[in-house]
Short mmCIF file of C-alpha atoms in Angstrom, two decimals:
data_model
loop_
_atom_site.label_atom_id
_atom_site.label_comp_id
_atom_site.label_asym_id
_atom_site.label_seq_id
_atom_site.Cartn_x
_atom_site.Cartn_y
_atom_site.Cartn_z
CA UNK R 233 15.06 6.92 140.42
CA UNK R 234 13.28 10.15 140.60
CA UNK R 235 10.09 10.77 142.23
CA UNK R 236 7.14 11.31 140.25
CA UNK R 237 4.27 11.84 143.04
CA UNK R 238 3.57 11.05 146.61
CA UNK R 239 2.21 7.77 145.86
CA UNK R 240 5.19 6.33 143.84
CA UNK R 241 7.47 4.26 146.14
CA UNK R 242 9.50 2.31 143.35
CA UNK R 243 10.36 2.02 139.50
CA UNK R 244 11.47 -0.76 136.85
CA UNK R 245 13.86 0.59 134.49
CA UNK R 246 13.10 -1.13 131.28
CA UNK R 247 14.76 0.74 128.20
CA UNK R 248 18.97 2.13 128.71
CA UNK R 249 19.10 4.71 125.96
CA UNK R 250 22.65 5.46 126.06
CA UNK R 251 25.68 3.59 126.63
CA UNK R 252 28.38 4.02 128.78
CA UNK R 253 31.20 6.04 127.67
CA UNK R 254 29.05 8.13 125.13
CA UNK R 255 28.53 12.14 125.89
CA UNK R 256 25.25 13.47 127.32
CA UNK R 257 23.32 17.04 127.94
CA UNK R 258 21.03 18.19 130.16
CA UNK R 259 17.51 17.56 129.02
CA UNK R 260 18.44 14.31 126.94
CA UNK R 261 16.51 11.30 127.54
CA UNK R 262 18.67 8.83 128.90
CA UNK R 263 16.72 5.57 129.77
CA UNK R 264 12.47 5.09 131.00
CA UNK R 265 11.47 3.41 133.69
CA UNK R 266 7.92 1.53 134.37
CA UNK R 267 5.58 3.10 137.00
CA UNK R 268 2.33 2.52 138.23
CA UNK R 269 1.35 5.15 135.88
CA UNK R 270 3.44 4.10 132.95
CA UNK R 271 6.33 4.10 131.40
CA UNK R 272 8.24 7.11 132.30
CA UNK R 273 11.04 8.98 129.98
CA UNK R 274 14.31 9.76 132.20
CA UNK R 275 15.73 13.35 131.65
CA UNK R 276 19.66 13.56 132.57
CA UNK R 277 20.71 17.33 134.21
CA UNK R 278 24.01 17.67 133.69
CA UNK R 279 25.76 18.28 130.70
CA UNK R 280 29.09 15.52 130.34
CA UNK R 281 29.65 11.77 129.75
CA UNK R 282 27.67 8.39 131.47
CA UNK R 283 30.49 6.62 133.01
CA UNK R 284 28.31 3.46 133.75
CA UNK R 285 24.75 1.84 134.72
CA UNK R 286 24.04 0.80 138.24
CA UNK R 287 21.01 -0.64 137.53
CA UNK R 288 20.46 -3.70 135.10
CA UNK R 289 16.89 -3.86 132.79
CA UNK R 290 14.39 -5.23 134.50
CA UNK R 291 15.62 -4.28 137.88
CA UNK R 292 12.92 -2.83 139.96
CA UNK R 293 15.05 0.06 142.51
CA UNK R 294 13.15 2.60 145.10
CA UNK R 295 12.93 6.18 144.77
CA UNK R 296 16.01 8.20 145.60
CA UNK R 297 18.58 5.03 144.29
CA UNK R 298 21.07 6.21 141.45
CA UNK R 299 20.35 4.78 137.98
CA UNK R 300 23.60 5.80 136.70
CA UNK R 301 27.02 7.57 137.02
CA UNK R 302 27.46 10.46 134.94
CA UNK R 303 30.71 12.38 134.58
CA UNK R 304 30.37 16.24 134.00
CA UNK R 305 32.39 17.97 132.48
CA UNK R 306 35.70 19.74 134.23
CA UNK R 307 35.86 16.65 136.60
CA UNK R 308 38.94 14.92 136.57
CA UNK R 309 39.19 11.97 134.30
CA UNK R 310 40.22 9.63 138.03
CA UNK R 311 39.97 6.06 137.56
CA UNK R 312 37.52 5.24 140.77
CA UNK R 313 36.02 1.98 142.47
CA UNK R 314 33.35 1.09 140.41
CA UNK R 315 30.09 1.50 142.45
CA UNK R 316 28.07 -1.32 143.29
CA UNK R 317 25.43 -2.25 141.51
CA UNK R 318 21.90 -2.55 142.87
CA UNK R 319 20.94 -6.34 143.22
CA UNK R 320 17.16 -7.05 143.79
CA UNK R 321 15.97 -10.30 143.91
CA UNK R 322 14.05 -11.30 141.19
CA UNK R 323 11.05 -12.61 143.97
CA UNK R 324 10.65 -8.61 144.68
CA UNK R 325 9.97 -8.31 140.71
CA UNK R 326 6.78 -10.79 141.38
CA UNK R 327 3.95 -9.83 141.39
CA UNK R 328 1.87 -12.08 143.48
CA UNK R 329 -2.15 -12.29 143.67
CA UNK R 330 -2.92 -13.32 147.00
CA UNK R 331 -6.91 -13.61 145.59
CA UNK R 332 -6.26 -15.96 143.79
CA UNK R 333 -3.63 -19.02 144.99
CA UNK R 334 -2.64 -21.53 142.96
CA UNK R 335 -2.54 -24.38 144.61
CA UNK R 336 -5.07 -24.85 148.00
CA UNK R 337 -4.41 -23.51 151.27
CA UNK R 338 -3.78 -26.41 153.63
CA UNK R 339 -6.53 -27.25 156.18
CA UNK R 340 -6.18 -25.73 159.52
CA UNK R 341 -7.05 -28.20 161.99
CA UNK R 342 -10.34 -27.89 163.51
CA UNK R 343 -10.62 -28.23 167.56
CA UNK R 344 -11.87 -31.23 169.03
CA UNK R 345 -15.57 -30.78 169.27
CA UNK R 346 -16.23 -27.59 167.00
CA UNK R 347 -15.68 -30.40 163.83
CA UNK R 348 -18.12 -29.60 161.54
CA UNK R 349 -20.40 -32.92 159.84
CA UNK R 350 -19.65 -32.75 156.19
CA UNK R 351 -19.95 -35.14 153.73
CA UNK R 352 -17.25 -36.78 151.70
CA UNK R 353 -18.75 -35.27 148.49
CA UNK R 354 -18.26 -31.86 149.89
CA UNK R 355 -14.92 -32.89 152.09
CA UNK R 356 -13.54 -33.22 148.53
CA UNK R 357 -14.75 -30.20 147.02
CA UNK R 358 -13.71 -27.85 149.79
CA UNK R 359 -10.54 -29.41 149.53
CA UNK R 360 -10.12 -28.54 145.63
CA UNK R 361 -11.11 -25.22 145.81
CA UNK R 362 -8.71 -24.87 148.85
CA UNK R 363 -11.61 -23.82 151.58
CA UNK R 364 -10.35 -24.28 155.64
CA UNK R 365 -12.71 -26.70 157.13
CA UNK R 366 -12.51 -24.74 160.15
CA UNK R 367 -14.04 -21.85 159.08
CA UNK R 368 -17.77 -23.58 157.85
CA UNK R 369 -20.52 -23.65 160.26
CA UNK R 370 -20.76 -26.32 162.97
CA UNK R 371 -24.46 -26.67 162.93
CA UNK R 372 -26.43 -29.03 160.64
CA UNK R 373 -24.27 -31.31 157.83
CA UNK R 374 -22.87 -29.64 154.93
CA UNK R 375 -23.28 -30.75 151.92
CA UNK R 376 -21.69 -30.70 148.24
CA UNK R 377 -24.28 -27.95 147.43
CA UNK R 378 -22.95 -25.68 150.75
CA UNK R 379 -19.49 -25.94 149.14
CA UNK R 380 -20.79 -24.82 145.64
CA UNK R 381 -22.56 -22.14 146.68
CA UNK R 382 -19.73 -20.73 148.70
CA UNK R 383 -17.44 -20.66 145.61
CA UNK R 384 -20.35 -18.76 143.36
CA UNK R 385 -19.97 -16.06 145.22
CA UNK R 386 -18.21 -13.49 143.21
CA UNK R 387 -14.82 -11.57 144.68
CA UNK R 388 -14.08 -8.32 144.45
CA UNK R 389 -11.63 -7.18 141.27
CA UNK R 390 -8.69 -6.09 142.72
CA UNK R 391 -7.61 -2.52 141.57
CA UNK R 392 -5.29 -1.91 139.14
CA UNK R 393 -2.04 -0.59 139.53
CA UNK R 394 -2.95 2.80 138.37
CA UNK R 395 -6.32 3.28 139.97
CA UNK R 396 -4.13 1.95 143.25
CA UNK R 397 -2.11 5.28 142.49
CA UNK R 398 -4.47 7.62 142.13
CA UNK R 399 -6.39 6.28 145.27
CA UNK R 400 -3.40 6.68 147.63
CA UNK R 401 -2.73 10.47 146.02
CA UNK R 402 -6.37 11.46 146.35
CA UNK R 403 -6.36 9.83 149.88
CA UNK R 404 -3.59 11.53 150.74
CA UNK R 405 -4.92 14.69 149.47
CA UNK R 406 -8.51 15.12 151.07
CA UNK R 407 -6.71 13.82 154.33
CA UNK R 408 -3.62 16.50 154.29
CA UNK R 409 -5.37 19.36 152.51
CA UNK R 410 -8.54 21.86 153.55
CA UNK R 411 -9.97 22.39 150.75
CA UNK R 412 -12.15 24.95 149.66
CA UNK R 413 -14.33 25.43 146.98
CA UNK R 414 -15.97 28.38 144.35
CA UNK R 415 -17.86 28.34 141.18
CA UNK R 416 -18.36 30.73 138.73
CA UNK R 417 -20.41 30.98 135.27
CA UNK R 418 -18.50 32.38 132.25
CA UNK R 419 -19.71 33.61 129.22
CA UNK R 420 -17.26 31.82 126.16
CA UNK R 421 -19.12 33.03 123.42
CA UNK R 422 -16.22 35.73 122.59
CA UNK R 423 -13.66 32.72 122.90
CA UNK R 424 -15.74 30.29 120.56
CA UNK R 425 -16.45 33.34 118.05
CA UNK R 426 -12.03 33.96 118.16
CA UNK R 427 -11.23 30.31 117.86
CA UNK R 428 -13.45 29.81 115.25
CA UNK R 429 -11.94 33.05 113.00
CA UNK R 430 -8.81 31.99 113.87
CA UNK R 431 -8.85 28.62 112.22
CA UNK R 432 -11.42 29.86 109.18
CA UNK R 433 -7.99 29.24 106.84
CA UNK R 434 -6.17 26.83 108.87
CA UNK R 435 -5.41 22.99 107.52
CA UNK R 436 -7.03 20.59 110.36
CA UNK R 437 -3.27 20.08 112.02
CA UNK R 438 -2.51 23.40 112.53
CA UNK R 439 -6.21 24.51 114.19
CA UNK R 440 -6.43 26.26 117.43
CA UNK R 441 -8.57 24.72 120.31
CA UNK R 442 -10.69 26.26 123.28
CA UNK R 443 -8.20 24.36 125.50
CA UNK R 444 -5.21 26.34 124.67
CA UNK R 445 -7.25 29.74 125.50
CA UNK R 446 -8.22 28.05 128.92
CA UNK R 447 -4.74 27.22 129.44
CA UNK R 448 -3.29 30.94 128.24
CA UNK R 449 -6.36 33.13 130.35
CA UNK R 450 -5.54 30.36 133.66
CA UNK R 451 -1.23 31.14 132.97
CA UNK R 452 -2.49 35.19 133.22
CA UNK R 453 -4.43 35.81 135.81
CA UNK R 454 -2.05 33.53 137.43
CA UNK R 455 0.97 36.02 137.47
CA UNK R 456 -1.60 38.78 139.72
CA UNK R 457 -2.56 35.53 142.08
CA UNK R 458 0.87 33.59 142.09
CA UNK R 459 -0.76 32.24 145.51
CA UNK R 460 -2.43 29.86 143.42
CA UNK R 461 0.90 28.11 141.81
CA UNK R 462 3.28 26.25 143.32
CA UNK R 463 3.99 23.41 145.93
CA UNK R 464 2.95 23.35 149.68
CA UNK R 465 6.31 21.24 151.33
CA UNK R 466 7.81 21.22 154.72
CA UNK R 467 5.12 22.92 156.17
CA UNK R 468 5.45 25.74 153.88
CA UNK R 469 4.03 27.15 150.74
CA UNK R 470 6.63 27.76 147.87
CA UNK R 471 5.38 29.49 144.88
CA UNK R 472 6.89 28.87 141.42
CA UNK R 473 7.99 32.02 139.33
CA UNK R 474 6.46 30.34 135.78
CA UNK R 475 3.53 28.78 135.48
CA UNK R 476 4.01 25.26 134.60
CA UNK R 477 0.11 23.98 133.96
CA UNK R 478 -0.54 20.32 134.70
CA UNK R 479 -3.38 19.03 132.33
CA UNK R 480 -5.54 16.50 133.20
CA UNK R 481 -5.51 13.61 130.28
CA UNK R 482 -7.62 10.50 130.33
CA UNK R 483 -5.45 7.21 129.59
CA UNK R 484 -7.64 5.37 127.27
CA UNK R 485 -6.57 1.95 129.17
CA UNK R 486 -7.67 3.40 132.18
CA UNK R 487 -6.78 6.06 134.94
CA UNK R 488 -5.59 9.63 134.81
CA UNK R 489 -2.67 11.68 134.70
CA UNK R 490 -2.26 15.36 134.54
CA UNK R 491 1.69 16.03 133.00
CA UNK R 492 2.38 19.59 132.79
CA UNK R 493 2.83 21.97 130.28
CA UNK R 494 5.92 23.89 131.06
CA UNK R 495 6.32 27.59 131.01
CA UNK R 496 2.46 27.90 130.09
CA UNK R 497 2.70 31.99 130.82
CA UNK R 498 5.24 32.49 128.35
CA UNK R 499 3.67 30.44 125.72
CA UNK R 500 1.52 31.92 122.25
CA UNK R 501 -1.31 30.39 121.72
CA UNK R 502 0.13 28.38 118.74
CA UNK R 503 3.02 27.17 120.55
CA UNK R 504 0.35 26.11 123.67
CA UNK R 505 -1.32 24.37 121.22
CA UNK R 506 1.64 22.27 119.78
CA UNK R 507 2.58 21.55 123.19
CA UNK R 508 -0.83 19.99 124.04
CA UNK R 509 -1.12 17.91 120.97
CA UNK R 510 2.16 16.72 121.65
CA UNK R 511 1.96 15.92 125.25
CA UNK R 512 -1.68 14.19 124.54
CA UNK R 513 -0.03 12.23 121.96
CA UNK R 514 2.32 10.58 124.13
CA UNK R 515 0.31 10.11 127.10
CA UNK R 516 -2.37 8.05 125.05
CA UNK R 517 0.67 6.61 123.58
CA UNK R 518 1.77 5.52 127.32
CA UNK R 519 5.51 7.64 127.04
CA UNK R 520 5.89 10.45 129.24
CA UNK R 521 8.82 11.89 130.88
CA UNK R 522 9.28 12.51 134.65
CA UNK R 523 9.02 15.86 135.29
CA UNK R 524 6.31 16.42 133.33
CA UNK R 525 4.30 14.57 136.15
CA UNK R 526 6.62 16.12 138.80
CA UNK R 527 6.92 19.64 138.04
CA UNK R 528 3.35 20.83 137.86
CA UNK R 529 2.28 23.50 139.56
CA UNK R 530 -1.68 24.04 139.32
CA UNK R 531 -3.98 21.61 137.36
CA UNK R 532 -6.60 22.21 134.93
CA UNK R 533 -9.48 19.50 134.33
CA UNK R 534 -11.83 19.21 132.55
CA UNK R 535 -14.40 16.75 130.59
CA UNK R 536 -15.21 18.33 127.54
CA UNK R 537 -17.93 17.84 125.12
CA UNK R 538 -18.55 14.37 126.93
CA UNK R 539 -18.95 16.22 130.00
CA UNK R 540 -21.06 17.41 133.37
CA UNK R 541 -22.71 20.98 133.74
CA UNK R 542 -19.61 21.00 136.70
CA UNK R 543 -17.00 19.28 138.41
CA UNK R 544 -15.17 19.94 141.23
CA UNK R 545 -11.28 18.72 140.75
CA UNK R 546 -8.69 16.97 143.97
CA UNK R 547 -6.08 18.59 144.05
CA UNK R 548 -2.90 16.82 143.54
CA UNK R 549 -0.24 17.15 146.26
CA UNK R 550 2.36 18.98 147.03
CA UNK R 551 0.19 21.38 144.02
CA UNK R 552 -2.51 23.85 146.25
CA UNK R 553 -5.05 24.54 143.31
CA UNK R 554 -6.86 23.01 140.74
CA UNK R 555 -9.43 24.55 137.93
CA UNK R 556 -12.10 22.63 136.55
CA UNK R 557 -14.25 23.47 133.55
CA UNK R 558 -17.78 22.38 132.59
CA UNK R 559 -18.94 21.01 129.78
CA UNK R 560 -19.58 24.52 127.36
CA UNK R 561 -23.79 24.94 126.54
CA UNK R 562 -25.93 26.86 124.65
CA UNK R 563 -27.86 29.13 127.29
CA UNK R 564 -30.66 32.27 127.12
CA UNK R 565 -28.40 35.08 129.04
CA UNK R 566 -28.74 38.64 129.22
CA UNK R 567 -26.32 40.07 126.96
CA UNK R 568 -26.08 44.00 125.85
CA UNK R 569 -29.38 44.05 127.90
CA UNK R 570 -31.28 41.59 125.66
CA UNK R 571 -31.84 37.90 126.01
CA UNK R 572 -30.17 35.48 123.94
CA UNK R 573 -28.18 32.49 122.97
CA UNK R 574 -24.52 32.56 124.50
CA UNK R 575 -22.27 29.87 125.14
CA UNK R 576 -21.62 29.46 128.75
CA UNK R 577 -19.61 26.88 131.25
CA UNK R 578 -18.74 26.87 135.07
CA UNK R 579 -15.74 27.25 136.35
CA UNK R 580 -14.72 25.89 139.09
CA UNK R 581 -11.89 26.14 141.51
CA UNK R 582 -10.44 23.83 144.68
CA UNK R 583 -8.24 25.34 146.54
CA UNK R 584 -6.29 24.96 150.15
CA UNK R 585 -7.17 27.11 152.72
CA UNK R 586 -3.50 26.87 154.04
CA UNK R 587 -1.93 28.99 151.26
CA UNK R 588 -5.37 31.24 150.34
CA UNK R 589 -9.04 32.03 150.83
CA UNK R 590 -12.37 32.43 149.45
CA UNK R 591 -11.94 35.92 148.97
CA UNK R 592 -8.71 35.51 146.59
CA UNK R 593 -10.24 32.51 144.94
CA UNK R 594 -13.17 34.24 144.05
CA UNK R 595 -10.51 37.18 142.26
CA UNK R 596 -8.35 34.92 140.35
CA UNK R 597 -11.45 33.17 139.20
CA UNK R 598 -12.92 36.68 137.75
CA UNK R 599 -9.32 37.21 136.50
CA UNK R 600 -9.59 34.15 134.72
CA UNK R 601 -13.12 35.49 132.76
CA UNK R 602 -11.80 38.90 132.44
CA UNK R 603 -9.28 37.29 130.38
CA UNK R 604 -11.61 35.05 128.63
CA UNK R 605 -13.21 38.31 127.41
CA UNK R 606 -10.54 39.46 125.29
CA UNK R 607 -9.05 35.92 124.00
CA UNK R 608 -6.89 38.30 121.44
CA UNK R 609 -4.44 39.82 124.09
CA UNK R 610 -3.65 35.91 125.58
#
């Protein structure tokens, strides 16, 4: 069961995509598995055959415990003890709501003289909606309307299990992680003016977004200011040699992930833009594999059209940086030394002070508008 963030303890697998005795490769999906934040597609790494399952469907397994035995290839073809099978009780599939019982807590037993006066109206009431006797006041006679008005009193919604994953990771973040933070205003009007020629004789599918040049100018300036990608673990900063650019997706049900898009640096434009489409496809759809959520190394977020003037992103551990972009606006600006209309945003970096400073931040975020400038050389 691999791990796809800090917060993730455990996974079901719900979907065995290949049987035992049938030949596998690295980089085929092999099974998914339901998390918090969805259900997840299973890569395998190792080219060969899957021997057998260890885990049944519906069999809910911790991090680190093997799904499944695969054979590579070269191995001798040994006959060996079958390994056991994980077992989990089918209680520790439950998923209980302790807000809401269903049947009523029994009645602690109040201490002689701290019995409260109630009267049998109520007694039954609080008895139906499960309410310990001992806990009401002991002053004055309760009555039916006491009880009633106790119920009305709305509880909290507990949180679902997604927003109860991205609180822990965001906890765990501002806790573990000094951040720092920059801002910076960028002129897009170049980068509107190339999208826009770009996709003048382009069918609808095959049209190039500003999101792709984000991606492309972040992926550049990122291989002067590598300090900026990678994944701070053991107490230690280890920096990735591609850029693998984790993009922050709204899930229509709720919640947020940010899945990366591998090997952004090396990327056209084009392909960037396939990849996005694609990976936004199957995030709304709810089908994402693991180390797309695992293997990011530097986020980019940002709102869009719908947006805020700025936002300031969390970044998402064991990543060190994330880049946020405003919402893009029409703005009077100084441009060839006249006033006029150009479209601007902010851009906005988080970063931790463990791995870099203000002074760096501020250069990878002019790198990053240098190469907004000329959106032709991306």
């Amino acid at each position: 069961m691999p791990s796809l963030g800090a917060d993730m303890e455990a996974g079901t697998l719900v979907e065995q995509l290949v049987h035992p005795g049938d030949p596998v490769k690295r980089g085929d999906i092999i099974a998914a598995v339901e998390t918090q934040k969805g259900a997840i597609e299973i890569e395998v790494f190792e080219d060969g055959i899957l021997q057998e399952w260890l885990v049944d469907l519906g069999t809910k397994v911790p991090v680190g415990a093997p799904l499944a035995v695969v054979q590579t290839e070269g191995e001798a073809q040994t006959k060996a003890e079958p390994a056991p099978k994980i077992v989990v009780p089918k209680e520790d599939m439950m998923v209980v709501d302790y807000e809401t019982p269903t049947q009523p807590k029994p009645h602690a037993a109040p201490r002689s003289g701290d019995r409260p006066r109630i009267t049998p109206a109520a007694r039954r009431r609080a008895a139906q909606q499960g309410i310990d006797l001992s806990s009401l006041p002991s002053k004055g006679t309760i009555s039916l309307a006491d009880i009633v008005a106790m119920r009305t009193k709305p509880k909290p919604a507990p949180m679902s299990d997604m927003r109860t994953a991205i609180a822990a990771a965001m906890s765990r973040s501002k806790r573990e992680i000094p951040h720092y933070y920059l801002s910076h205003m960028i002129d897009l009007t170049t980068a509107d003016d190339f999208v826009t020629k770009t996709n003048a004789d382009r069918a609808p599918e095959d049209r190039l977004l500003l999101g792709a040049v984000y991606a492309k100018a972040i992926a550049k300036a990122l291989k002067k200011y590598g300090e900026f990608s990678g994944h701070f673990t053991d107490d230690a900063f280890h920096q990735s040699d591609a850029v693998h650019l984790g993009l922050a997706i709204n899930i229509r049900s709720g919640g947020l992930v940010a899945p990366a898009l591998f090997d952004t640096d090396s990327k056209s434009l084009d392909d960037l833009m396939k990849a996005m489409r694609d990976l936004v496809e199957r995030v709304r759809a709810g089908r994402f594999r693991a180390r797309e959520l695992s293997d990011a190394t530097i986020t980019l977020t940002s709102l869009g059209d719908r947006g805020v003037d700025q936002l300031y992103g969390v970044i998402y551990p064991p990543q060190v940086a994330i880049v946020g972009l405003g919402t893009p606006r029409l703005q009077p600006a100084v441009h060839d030394g006249q006033v006029t209309l150009r479209l601007t945003a902010t851009l906005t970096l988080a970063a931790d002070h463990r791995v870099s400073d203000g002074h760096r931040g501020a250069l990878f975020l002019k790198a990053i508008d240098k190469n907004l400038q000329r959106p032709d050389t991306l």
